[in-house]
Amino acid sequence: MSGSNGAKENSHNKARTSPYPGSKVERSQVPNEKVGWLVEWQDYNPVEYTAVSVLAGPQWADPQISESNFSPKFNEKDGHVERKSQNGLYEIENGRPRNPAGRTGLVGRGLLGRWGPNHAADPIITRWKRDESGNKITHPVSGKCILQFVAIKRKDCGEWAIPGGMVDPGEKISATLKREFGEEALNSLQKSSAEKREIEEKLHALFSQEHLVIYKGYVDDPRNTDNAWMETEAVNYHDETGETMDNLTLEAGDDAGKVKWVDISDQLKLYASHSQFIKLVAEKRDAHWSEDRTADSRGL
């Protein structure tokens, strides 16, 4: 793996947690020094687990590797299914893709539909926090303006998160970003066709402006296994004046329990790698992040 996406200890913690989400399955324990595949470990004995919901064969899931009519083209575009990783080529061992970040203590797919990379998109919608007169609010300690982003509370685990989701086969990332934000933060699926059109117009204004790609690649996620893992493209769309988002009413929908504007700071506890993405947005926008002047040099 290249660049900053290597299997550092802090980027491969959630992928080793037990029990596995939505189950009572305990992973085999993987110590930090045994995460990397280059470290020989003869006695490595990971638990095999693929959720019943995946084995039932829904449209979004691959068949089992052992099925005779299934011959996936790993490391390339396979029909409409993108099996290329954002991090370059991944190894195939005994017909199964191998997690590029290292061992997780669990083989199979867990809750993930695809063998290998499972692609998601995370839209980070931001605006400046303002007072009643419309002036930007600065933080009393850092002296920097406070940035806010739209956060959802996930129904599955109760953690606050970016309102992202999985890329549908054949779908462009830009379309996924807009669709997921509409479904999860604006409850677009439950709207009348006239309301949907209005939401679509306002979202088009927001999503067609310049944006920042914050991160592309492997994500340390509690659903990851040795053979299936999450990757994402996190993109920041910033409403500089606040006028576009002022005209959109936040309303939780689809996988979201709640939705709200959240002040960005290092005090946030977010799902998966989302805190890292939010920190990068604060840095790129030169916004407030920490009251500790040395925190920027230490990272998260």
XYZ file of C-alpha atoms in Angstrom:
300
model
C 0.000 0.000 0.000
C 1.190 3.462 -0.761
C 1.511 6.807 0.946
C -0.420 7.567 4.110
C -2.710 4.567 3.687
C -0.266 1.948 4.968
C -1.220 -0.473 7.730
C -0.152 1.697 10.634
C -1.376 0.621 14.045
C -3.804 3.524 14.336
C -5.381 2.749 10.962
C -6.226 -0.855 11.766
C -7.937 -0.899 15.164
C -11.681 -0.933 14.459
C -11.142 -3.787 11.989
C -9.966 -5.966 14.907
C -12.753 -5.241 17.415
C -15.122 -7.872 18.856
C -17.873 -8.855 18.854
C -18.324 -8.421 15.109
C -21.137 -5.855 14.437
C -24.657 -7.286 14.570
C -23.451 -10.622 15.953
C -21.908 -12.381 18.924
C -18.958 -13.565 16.842
C -15.573 -13.002 18.493
C -12.605 -12.451 16.204
C -9.336 -14.276 16.765
C -7.076 -11.808 18.533
C -4.421 -10.181 16.347
C -1.637 -8.367 18.217
C -0.254 -5.175 16.658
C 2.997 -6.825 15.615
C 1.143 -9.600 13.731
C -1.199 -7.393 11.671
C 0.986 -7.232 8.566
C 0.858 -10.160 6.125
C 4.635 -10.035 5.685
C 4.992 -11.172 9.302
C 4.951 -14.966 9.296
C 2.332 -16.467 11.614
C 1.918 -20.227 11.196
C -0.690 -20.532 13.958
C -2.990 -17.781 12.658
C -6.474 -19.246 12.913
C -9.130 -16.651 12.006
C -12.838 -17.261 12.624
C -15.015 -17.747 9.509
C -18.157 -15.594 9.427
C -20.506 -14.273 6.764
C -23.846 -12.844 7.916
C -27.089 -14.644 7.017
C -28.308 -11.431 5.332
C -25.356 -11.671 2.893
C -25.654 -15.435 2.328
C -29.329 -14.953 1.420
C -28.043 -13.560 -1.889
C -29.484 -10.034 -2.064
C -28.823 -7.958 -5.193
C -26.005 -6.026 -3.496
C -24.023 -9.136 -2.511
C -21.695 -11.549 -4.322
C -22.249 -15.322 -4.179
C -19.848 -17.488 -2.174
C -16.442 -17.998 -3.833
C -17.111 -21.750 -3.985
C -20.185 -21.380 -6.240
C -19.374 -22.748 -9.677
C -21.096 -19.982 -11.674
C -19.191 -17.217 -9.839
C -15.870 -16.145 -11.368
C -15.171 -12.586 -10.231
C -12.555 -10.431 -11.994
C -10.621 -9.086 -9.016
C -8.534 -5.904 -9.335
C -10.602 -4.685 -12.290
C -14.027 -3.405 -13.311
C -16.191 -6.534 -13.326
C -19.263 -5.682 -15.395
C -20.925 -2.938 -13.352
C -19.151 -3.955 -10.144
C -15.968 -2.018 -9.320
C -13.469 -4.518 -7.896
C -10.454 -2.214 -8.210
C -9.081 -0.854 -4.952
C -8.302 2.844 -4.466
C -5.026 1.632 -2.896
C -3.701 -0.311 -5.888
C -3.492 -4.055 -6.466
C -4.459 -6.457 -3.687
C -3.350 -10.069 -3.349
C -5.588 -13.071 -4.068
C -4.982 -16.132 -1.905
C -6.906 -19.415 -2.378
C -9.334 -17.550 -4.610
C -10.075 -14.932 -1.955
C -8.923 -11.296 -1.908
C -6.604 -10.377 0.961
C -7.196 -7.259 3.057
C -4.369 -4.843 2.099
C -4.187 -3.390 5.629
C -3.484 -6.761 7.246
C -5.056 -9.432 9.424
C -8.396 -8.843 11.162
C -8.957 -12.171 12.956
C -11.952 -13.016 10.775
C -12.363 -14.509 7.284
C -15.431 -14.484 5.049
C -17.377 -11.296 4.404
C -19.168 -10.540 7.663
C -21.822 -7.946 6.787
C -20.154 -6.818 3.559
C -21.643 -7.818 0.224
C -18.561 -7.866 -1.981
C -15.417 -9.946 -1.795
C -12.545 -7.446 -1.778
C -13.273 -3.710 -1.740
C -16.767 -2.469 -0.870
C -16.986 1.096 -2.163
C -18.736 3.887 -0.289
C -18.990 7.649 -0.673
C -19.069 10.167 2.188
C -20.400 13.681 1.483
C -19.141 16.195 4.059
C -21.437 19.224 3.843
C -20.060 22.250 5.711
C -20.938 25.849 6.542
C -19.557 28.492 8.900
C -21.193 28.819 12.307
C -22.789 32.277 12.461
C -24.409 34.480 15.092
C -27.915 35.945 14.786
C -26.538 38.857 12.753
C -24.961 36.470 10.243
C -21.358 37.046 11.347
C -18.947 34.117 11.500
C -18.263 32.911 15.050
C -14.616 32.465 16.021
C -13.402 30.142 18.746
C -12.205 32.063 21.857
C -9.032 29.969 22.245
C -7.845 29.152 18.714
C -9.170 32.380 17.200
C -10.288 30.430 14.120
C -13.773 30.380 12.633
C -15.964 27.444 13.685
C -17.020 25.112 10.893
C -20.176 22.974 11.091
C -21.044 19.813 9.185
C -24.209 17.773 8.683
C -24.049 14.657 10.884
C -26.451 11.737 11.157
C -26.913 9.363 14.068
C -26.680 5.843 12.675
C -29.547 3.510 13.555
C -27.318 0.423 13.575
C -24.801 1.514 16.231
C -26.031 4.856 17.587
C -22.821 6.680 16.608
C -22.744 10.064 14.864
C -21.397 9.886 11.316
C -21.117 11.482 7.889
C -24.332 10.682 5.907
C -22.671 8.406 3.363
C -23.452 5.052 1.845
C -22.546 2.366 -0.665
C -21.918 3.087 -4.332
C -24.481 1.229 -6.458
C -23.105 -0.879 -9.361
C -22.441 1.396 -12.339
C -23.127 4.556 -10.318
C -20.747 7.520 -10.451
C -19.315 8.616 -7.088
C -20.777 12.114 -7.567
C -24.258 10.610 -7.939
C -23.801 8.468 -4.808
C -22.718 11.481 -2.758
C -25.813 13.463 -3.738
C -28.236 10.533 -3.446
C -27.030 9.436 -0.013
C -27.132 12.964 1.393
C -30.678 13.391 0.090
C -31.835 10.031 1.470
C -30.195 10.222 4.904
C -30.149 13.944 5.761
C -33.213 15.243 3.887
C -35.444 12.116 3.922
C -35.908 12.469 0.158
C -37.313 8.945 -0.252
C -40.460 9.905 1.663
C -41.159 13.158 -0.193
C -43.788 13.898 -2.835
C -42.556 14.250 -6.407
C -42.875 18.067 -6.209
C -40.844 18.156 -2.979
C -38.271 15.792 -4.496
C -37.843 18.121 -7.483
C -37.289 21.097 -5.185
C -34.714 19.170 -3.110
C -33.006 17.995 -6.299
C -32.632 21.583 -7.581
C -31.100 22.812 -4.324
C -28.797 19.808 -4.045
C -27.683 20.372 -7.637
C -26.656 23.938 -6.702
C -24.642 22.646 -3.751
C -23.085 19.605 -5.419
C -22.183 21.258 -8.724
C -19.856 23.813 -7.136
C -16.149 23.325 -6.497
C -15.404 20.608 -3.971
C -12.484 19.102 -2.098
C -11.684 15.396 -2.257
C -10.589 14.828 1.340
C -9.709 11.128 1.204
C -9.796 8.139 -1.156
C -8.967 4.632 -0.038
C -9.119 1.953 2.632
C -11.195 2.650 5.753
C -10.598 1.153 9.189
C -14.140 -0.140 9.743
C -15.556 -2.635 12.285
C -17.177 -4.598 9.426
C -13.863 -5.349 7.686
C -12.579 -8.915 7.398
C -9.490 -10.573 5.921
C -11.368 -10.951 2.605
C -13.712 -7.956 2.444
C -13.166 -4.344 3.423
C -14.586 -0.840 3.180
C -13.116 1.864 0.968
C -14.486 5.351 0.558
C -14.181 8.648 -1.214
C -14.852 11.481 1.249
C -15.704 14.763 -0.483
C -16.286 18.175 1.095
C -18.959 20.469 -0.348
C -18.771 23.831 1.406
C -21.672 26.307 1.515
C -19.580 29.474 1.988
C -22.497 31.900 2.422
C -24.811 29.393 4.102
C -27.641 30.411 1.792
C -28.048 27.077 -0.035
C -28.333 24.975 3.118
C -30.525 27.522 4.894
C -33.220 26.659 2.351
C -32.990 22.908 3.007
C -34.665 21.405 6.057
C -32.658 18.610 7.637
C -34.789 15.536 8.259
C -33.474 12.074 9.104
C -34.314 9.296 6.664
C -33.263 5.820 5.495
C -30.422 4.601 7.789
C -30.373 7.734 9.959
C -31.992 8.083 13.380
C -31.293 11.800 13.782
C -29.633 14.538 11.764
C -28.204 17.921 12.791
C -25.490 20.522 12.217
C -22.508 19.742 14.446
C -19.639 22.067 15.405
C -16.309 20.669 14.222
C -13.642 20.141 16.893
C -11.317 17.454 18.224
C -13.952 16.635 20.860
C -16.081 14.811 18.275
C -16.433 11.049 18.624
C -17.522 9.708 15.260
C -18.101 6.385 13.477
C -15.240 4.477 11.754
C -12.594 6.838 10.285
C -14.953 9.808 10.092
C -13.113 11.873 12.740
C -9.985 11.786 10.567
C -11.946 13.021 7.530
C -13.497 15.863 9.545
C -10.083 16.880 10.897
C -8.749 17.083 7.326
C -11.683 19.315 6.326
C -10.971 21.672 9.258
C -7.317 21.875 8.206
C -8.114 22.503 4.528
C -10.650 25.236 5.410
C -8.339 26.714 8.091
C -11.126 26.286 10.647
C -11.060 25.653 14.389
C -10.066 22.120 15.402
C -8.390 22.051 18.813
C -7.881 24.228 21.886
C -4.493 22.560 22.281
C -1.935 24.451 20.186
C 0.257 21.343 19.864
C -2.579 19.049 18.738
C -2.076 19.830 15.043
C 1.434 18.447 15.133
C 0.357 15.303 16.974
C -2.526 14.366 14.689
C -5.711 12.764 16.028
